[in-house]
Coordinates of C-alpha atoms in Angstrom, one line a residue:
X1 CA -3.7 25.4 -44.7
X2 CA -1.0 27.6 -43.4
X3 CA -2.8 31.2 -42.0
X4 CA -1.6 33.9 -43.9
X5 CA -2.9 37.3 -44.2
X6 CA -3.2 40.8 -42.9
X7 CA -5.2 43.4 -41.8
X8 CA -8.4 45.3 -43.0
X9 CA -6.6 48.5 -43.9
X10 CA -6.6 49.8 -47.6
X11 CA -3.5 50.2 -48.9
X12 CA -3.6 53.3 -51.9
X13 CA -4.0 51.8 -55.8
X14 CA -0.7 51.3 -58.2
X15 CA 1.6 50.2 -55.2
X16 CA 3.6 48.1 -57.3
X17 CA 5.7 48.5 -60.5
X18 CA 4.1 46.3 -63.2
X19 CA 3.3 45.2 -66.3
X20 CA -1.1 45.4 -66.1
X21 CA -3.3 42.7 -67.4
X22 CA -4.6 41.9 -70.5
X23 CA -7.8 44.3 -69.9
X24 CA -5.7 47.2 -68.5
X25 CA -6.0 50.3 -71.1
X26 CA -2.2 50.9 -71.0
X27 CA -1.1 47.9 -72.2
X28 CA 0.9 49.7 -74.8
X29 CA 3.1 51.7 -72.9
X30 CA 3.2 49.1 -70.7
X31 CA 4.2 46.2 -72.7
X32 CA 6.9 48.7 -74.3
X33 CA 8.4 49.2 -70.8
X34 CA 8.3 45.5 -70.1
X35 CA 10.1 44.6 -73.3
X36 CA 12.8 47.6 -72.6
X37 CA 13.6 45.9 -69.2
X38 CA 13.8 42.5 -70.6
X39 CA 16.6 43.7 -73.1
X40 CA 18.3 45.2 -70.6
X41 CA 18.4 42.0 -68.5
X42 CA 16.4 43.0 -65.7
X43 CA 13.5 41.0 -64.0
X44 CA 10.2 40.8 -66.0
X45 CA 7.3 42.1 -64.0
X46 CA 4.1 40.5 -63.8
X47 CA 0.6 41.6 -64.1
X48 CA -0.7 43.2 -61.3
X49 CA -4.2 44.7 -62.3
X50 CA -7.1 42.9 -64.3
X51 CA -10.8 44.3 -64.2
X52 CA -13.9 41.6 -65.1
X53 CA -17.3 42.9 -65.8
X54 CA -21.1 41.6 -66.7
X55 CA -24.7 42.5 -66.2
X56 CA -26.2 42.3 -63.1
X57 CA -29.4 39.8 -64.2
X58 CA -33.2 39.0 -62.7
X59 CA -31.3 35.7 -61.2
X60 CA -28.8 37.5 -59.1
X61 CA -31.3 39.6 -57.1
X62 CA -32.9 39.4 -53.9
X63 CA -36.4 39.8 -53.0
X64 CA -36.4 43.5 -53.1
X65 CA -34.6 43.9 -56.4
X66 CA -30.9 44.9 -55.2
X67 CA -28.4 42.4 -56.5
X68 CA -27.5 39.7 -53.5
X69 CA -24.4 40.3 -52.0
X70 CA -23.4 36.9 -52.2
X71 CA -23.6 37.2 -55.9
X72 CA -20.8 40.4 -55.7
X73 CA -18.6 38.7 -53.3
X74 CA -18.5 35.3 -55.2
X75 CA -18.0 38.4 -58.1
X76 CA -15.1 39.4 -55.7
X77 CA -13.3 36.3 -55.2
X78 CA -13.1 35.3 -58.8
X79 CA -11.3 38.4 -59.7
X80 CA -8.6 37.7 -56.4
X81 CA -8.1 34.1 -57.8
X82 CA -7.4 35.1 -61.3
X83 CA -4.8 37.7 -60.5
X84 CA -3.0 35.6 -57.9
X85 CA -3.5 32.3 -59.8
X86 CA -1.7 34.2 -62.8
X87 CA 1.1 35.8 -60.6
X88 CA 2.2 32.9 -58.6
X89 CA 2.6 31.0 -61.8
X90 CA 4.7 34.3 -63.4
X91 CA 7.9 32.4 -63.0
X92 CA 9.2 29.4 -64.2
X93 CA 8.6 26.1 -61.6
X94 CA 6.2 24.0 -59.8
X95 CA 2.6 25.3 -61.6
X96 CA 0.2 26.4 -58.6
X97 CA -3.3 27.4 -58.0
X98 CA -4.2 30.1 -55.5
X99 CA -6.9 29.4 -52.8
X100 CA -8.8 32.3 -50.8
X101 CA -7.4 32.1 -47.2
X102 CA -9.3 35.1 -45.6
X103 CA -11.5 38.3 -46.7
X104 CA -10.8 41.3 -44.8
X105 CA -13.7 43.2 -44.3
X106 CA -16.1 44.6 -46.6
X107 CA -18.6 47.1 -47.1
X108 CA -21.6 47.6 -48.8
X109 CA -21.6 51.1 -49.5
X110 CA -24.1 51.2 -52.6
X111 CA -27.0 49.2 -53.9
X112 CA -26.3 47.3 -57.0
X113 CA -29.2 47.0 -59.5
X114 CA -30.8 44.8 -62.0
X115 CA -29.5 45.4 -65.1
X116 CA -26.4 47.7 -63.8
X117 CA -22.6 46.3 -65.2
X118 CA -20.5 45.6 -62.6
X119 CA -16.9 46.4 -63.0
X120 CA -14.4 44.5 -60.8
X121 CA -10.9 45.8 -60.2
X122 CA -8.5 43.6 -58.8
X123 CA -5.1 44.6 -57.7
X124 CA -1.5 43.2 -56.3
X125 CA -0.4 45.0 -53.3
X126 CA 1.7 42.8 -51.3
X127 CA 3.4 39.5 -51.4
X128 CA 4.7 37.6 -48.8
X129 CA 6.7 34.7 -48.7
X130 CA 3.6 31.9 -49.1
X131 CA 0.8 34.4 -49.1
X132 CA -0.8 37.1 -52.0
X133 CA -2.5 40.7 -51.0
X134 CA -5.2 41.4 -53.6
X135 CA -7.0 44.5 -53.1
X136 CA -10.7 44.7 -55.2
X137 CA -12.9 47.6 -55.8
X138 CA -16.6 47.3 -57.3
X139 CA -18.3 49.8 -59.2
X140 CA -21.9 49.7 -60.2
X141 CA -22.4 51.3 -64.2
X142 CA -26.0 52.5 -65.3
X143 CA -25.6 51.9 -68.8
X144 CA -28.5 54.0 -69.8
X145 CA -27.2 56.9 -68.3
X146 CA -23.5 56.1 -67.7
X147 CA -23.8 57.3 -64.1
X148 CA -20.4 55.0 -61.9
X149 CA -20.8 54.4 -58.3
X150 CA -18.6 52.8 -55.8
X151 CA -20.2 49.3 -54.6
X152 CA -17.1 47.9 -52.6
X153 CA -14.2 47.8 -51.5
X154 CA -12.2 44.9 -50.4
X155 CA -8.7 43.1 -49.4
X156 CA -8.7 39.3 -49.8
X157 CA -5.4 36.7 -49.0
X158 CA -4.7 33.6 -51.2
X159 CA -1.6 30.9 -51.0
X160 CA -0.4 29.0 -53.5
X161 CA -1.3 25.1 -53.8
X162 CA 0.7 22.8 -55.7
X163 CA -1.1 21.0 -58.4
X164 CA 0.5 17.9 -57.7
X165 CA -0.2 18.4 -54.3
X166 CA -2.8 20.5 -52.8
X167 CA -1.6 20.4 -49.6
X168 CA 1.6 21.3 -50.8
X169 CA 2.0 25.6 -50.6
X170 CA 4.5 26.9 -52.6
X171 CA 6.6 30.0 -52.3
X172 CA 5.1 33.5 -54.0
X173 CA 6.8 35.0 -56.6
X174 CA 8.1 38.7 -55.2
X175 CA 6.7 42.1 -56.6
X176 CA 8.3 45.5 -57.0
X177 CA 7.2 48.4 -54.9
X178 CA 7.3 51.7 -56.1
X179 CA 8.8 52.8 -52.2
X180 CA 10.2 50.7 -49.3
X181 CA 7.3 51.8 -47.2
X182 CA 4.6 50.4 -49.1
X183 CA 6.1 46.8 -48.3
X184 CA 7.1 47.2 -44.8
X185 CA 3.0 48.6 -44.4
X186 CA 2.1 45.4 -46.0
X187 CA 4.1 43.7 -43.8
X188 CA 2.7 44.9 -41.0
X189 CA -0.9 44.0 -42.4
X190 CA -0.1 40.8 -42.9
X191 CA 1.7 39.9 -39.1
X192 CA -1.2 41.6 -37.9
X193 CA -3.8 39.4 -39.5
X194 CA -1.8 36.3 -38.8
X195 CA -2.8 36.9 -34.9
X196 CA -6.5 37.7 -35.4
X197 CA -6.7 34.3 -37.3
X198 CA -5.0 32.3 -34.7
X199 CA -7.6 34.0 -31.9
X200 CA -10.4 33.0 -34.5
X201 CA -9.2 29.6 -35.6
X202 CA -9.2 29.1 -30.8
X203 CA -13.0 29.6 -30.7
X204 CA -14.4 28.1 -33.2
X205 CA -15.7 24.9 -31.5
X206 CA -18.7 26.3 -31.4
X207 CA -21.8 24.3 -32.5
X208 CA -25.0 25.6 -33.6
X209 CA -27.9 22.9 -32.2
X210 CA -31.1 22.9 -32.8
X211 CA -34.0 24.7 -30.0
X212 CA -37.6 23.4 -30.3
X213 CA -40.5 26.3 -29.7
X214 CA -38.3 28.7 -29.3
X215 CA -39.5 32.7 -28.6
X216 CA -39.8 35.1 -31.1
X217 CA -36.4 37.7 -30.6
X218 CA -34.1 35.2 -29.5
X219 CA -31.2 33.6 -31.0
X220 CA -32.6 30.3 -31.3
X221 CA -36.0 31.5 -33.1
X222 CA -33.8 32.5 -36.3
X223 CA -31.1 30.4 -36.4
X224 CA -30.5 28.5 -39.9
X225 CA -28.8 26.0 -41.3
X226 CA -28.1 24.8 -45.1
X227 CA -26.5 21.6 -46.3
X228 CA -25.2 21.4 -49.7
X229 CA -23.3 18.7 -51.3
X230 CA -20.3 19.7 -52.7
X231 CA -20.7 19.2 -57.0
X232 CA -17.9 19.2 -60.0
X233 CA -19.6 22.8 -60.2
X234 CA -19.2 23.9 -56.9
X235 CA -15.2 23.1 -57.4
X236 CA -11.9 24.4 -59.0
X237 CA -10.8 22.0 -61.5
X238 CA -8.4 20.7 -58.7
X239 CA -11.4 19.0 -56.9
X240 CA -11.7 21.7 -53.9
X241 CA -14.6 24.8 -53.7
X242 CA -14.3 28.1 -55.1
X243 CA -13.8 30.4 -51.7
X244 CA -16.7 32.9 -53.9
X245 CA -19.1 29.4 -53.9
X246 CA -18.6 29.6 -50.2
X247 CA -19.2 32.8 -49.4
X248 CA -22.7 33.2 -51.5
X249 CA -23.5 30.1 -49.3
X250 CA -22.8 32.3 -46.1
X251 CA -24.6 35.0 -47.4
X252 CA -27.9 33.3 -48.2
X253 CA -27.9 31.0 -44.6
X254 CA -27.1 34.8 -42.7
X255 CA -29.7 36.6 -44.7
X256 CA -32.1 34.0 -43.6
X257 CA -31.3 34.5 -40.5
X258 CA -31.7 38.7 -40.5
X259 CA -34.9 38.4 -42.6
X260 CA -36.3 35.6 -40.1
X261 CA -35.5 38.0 -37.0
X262 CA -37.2 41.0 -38.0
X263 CA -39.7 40.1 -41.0
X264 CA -38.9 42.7 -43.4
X265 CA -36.6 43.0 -46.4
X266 CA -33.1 42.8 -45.6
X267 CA -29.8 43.7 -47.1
X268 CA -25.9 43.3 -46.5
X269 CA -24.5 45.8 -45.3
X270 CA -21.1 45.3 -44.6
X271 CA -19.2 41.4 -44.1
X272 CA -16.4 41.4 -41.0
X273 CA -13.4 38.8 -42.1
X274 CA -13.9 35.6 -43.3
X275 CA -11.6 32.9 -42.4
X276 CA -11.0 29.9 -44.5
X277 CA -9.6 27.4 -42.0
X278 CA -9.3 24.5 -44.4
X279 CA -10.1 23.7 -48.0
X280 CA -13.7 21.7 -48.6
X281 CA -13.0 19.4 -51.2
X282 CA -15.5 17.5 -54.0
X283 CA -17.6 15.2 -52.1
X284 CA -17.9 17.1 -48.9
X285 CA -21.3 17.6 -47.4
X286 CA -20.9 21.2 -46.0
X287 CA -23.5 22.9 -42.9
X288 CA -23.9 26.4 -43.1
X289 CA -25.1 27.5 -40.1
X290 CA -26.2 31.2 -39.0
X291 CA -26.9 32.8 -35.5
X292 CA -27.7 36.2 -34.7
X293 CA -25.2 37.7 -32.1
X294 CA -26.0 41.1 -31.8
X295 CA -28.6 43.7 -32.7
X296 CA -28.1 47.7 -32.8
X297 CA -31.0 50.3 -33.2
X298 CA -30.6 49.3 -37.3
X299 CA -28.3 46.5 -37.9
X300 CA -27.9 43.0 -36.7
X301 CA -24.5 41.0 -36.6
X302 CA -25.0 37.4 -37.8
X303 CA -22.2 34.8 -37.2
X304 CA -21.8 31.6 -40.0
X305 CA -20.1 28.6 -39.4
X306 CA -19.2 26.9 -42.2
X307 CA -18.4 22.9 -41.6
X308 CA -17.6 20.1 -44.0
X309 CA -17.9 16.3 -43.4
X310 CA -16.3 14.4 -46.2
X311 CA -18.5 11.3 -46.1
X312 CA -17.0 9.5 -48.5
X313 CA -14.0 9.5 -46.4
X314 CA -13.4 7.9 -43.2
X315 CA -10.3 8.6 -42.2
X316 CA -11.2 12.3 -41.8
X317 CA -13.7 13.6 -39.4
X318 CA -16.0 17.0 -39.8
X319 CA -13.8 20.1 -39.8
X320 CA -14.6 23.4 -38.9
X321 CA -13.9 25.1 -42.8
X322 CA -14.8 28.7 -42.3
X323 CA -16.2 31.3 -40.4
X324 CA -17.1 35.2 -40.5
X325 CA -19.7 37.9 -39.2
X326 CA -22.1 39.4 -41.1
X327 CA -23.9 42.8 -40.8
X328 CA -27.5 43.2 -42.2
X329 CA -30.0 46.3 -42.2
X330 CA -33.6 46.2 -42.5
X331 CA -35.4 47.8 -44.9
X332 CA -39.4 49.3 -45.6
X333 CA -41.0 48.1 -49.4
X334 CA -39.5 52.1 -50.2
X335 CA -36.0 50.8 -49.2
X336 CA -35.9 53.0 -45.9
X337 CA -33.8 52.0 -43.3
X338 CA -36.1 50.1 -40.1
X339 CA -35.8 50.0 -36.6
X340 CA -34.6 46.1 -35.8
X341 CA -36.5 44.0 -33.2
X342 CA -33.9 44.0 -30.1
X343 CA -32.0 40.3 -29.6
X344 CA -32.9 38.5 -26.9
X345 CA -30.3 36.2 -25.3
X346 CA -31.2 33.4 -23.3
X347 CA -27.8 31.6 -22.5
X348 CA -24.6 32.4 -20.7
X349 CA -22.7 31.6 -24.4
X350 CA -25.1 33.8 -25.6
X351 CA -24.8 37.0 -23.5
X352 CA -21.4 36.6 -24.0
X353 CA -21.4 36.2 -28.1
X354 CA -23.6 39.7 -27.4
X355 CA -21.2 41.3 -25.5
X356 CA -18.6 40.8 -28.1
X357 CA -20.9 41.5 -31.3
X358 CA -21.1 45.2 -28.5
X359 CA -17.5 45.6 -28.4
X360 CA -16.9 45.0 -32.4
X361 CA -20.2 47.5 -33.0
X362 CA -18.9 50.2 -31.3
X363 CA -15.1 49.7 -32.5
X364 CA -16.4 50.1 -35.7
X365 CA -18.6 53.2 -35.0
X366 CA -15.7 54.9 -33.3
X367 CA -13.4 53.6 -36.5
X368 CA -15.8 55.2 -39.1
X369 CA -16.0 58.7 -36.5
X370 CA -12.4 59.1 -36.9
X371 CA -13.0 58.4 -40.6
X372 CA -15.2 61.1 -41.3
X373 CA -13.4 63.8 -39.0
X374 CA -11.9 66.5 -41.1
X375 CA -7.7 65.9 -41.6
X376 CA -5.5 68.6 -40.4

């Protein structure tokens, strides 16, 4: 798949100049100004905004209640493929589906509930020539008292696949932004993040193997692994996996991981990006494997490797399919924040994966500083 995508930055809501989706509450007015440009001979705009909602149900929650964040980024992705699905197909030609390339970072900044409504927003912000920006926010709805709260936030990157040849990515339709700026800032995110998933895409021979009797508090004592056969569910109707199906998978395997490490409850807290490196298609058998790489006073950084062998096909060998970091806290049975049993690492490989969970710890902490400092 060709590497698209940009940066983590959020770009501000309504950057472009379009007619919204069938949920948006100004259809009216907007579907008036649609029809007035269409008379006049000008371009027809496409919908860039759609919002999905449901009730958060006893199946989507974890062990201490909260809903899974697998479950809200699976939420997440659905929302990304059904804007930029519907957008890259807004123009007469070859009819497309749009895959998830990469998930900027994400985090958890609320708790969602049991029996909460979760309200996904997804927006267009930036199109490039073979790639789609989609920026998503999540907000959690007590419906008894009608109290909103932010959940998430999130950027995500899809491309454009041919039906009649998945392999095949087409060309994105272009978008109309409100000011010149707003384009040139995406495409900055977007050479940006073309880098950082060439530097990913280098390491990522990695191989998670097995350690027998290993010590409590070291990477090998928590490690985890899933295997999953890819289903007719698991898939688009195009025979390849939902990028949301994938990411719940990651999830579970890295909350495994957090929850075998320190013993407690455990929640996401925030997901680094996730790179899809190449589609998994119908068939596959896929390994999900999770490794702790770093540990703070509260949090613990888990890394997933996600790896598909199409046995049913020989003339293709297993394929590193995605990867990503994932950040978990621990929590008391009063959901209070715990002090996390300190990693241990054993290996040179491993000091050094420490090191660099170190480096994108601190970054981070210095990033959310600057965040909070007041603005002149």
């Amino acid at each position: 798949m060709a590497p698209p995508p940009p940066s983590p930055s959020m770009a501000p809501p309504g950057l472009i100049h379009s007619a919204p989706g069938p949920l948006d509450t100004s259809a009216a007015s907007a579907a008036a100004s649609a029809s007035a440009a269409s008379m006049s001979g000008s371009v027809t705009e496409t919908p860039s905004a759609i919002q999905i909602c449901r009730i958060m149900r006893p199946d989507d929650a974890n062990v201490a209640g909260n809903v899974h964040g697998g479950t809200i980024l699976k939420m997440i992705e659905e929302a990304g493929a059904i804007i930029s699905t519907r957008h890259c197909n807004s123009q007469n030609g070859e009819r497309c589906v749009a895959a998830l390339a990469r998930v900027e970072r994400t985090d958890f900044l609320s708790p969602m509930c049991i029996g909460e409504v979760a309200h996904v927003s997804a927006e267009i912000t930036y199109t490039s020539k073979h790639s789609v920006e989609v920026q998503v926010n999540v907000l959690s709805e007590n419906i008894l008292t009608g109290a909103k709260k932010l959940t998430n936030k999130a950027t995500l990157w899809y491309v454009p696949l041919s039906l009649k040849n998945v392999d095949k990515v087409l060309e994105v339709p272009p978008v109309v932004y409100s000011r010149q700026e707003q384009e040139e800032e995406g495409r900055k995110r977007y050479e940006a993040q073309k880098l950082e998933r060439m530097e990913t895409k280098w390491r990522n021979g990695d191989i998670v193997q097995p350690v027998l009797n290993p010590e409590p508090n070291t990477v090998s004592y928590s490690q985890s692994s899933l295997i999953h056969l890819v289903g007719p569910s698991d898939c688009t109707l195009h025979g390849f996996v939902h990028g949301g199906v994938t990411m719940k998978l990651m999830d579970e395997v890295a909350g495994i991981v957090a929850a075998r490490h320190c013993k407690t409850n455990i929640v996401t807290a925030s997901v680094d990006a996730i790179n899809f490196h190449d589609k998994i298609r119908k068939g596959c058998v896929i390994t999900i494997s999770g490794r702790m790489t770093f540990t703070s006073n509260k949090s613990m950084e888990i890394e997933v490797l996600v790896d598909a062998d199409p046995v049913v096909d020989n003339s293709q060998k297993r394929y590193r399919a995605a990867s990503a970091f994932f950040t978990y806290v621990s929590l008391s049975q009063e959901g209070k924040p715990l002090p996390v049993p300190q990693l241990v690492p054993e290996t040179e490989d491993e000091k050094r994966r420490f090191e660099e969970g170190k480096g994108r710890y601190l970054q981070m902490k210095a990033k959310r500083q600057g965040q909070a400092e007041p603005q002149p």
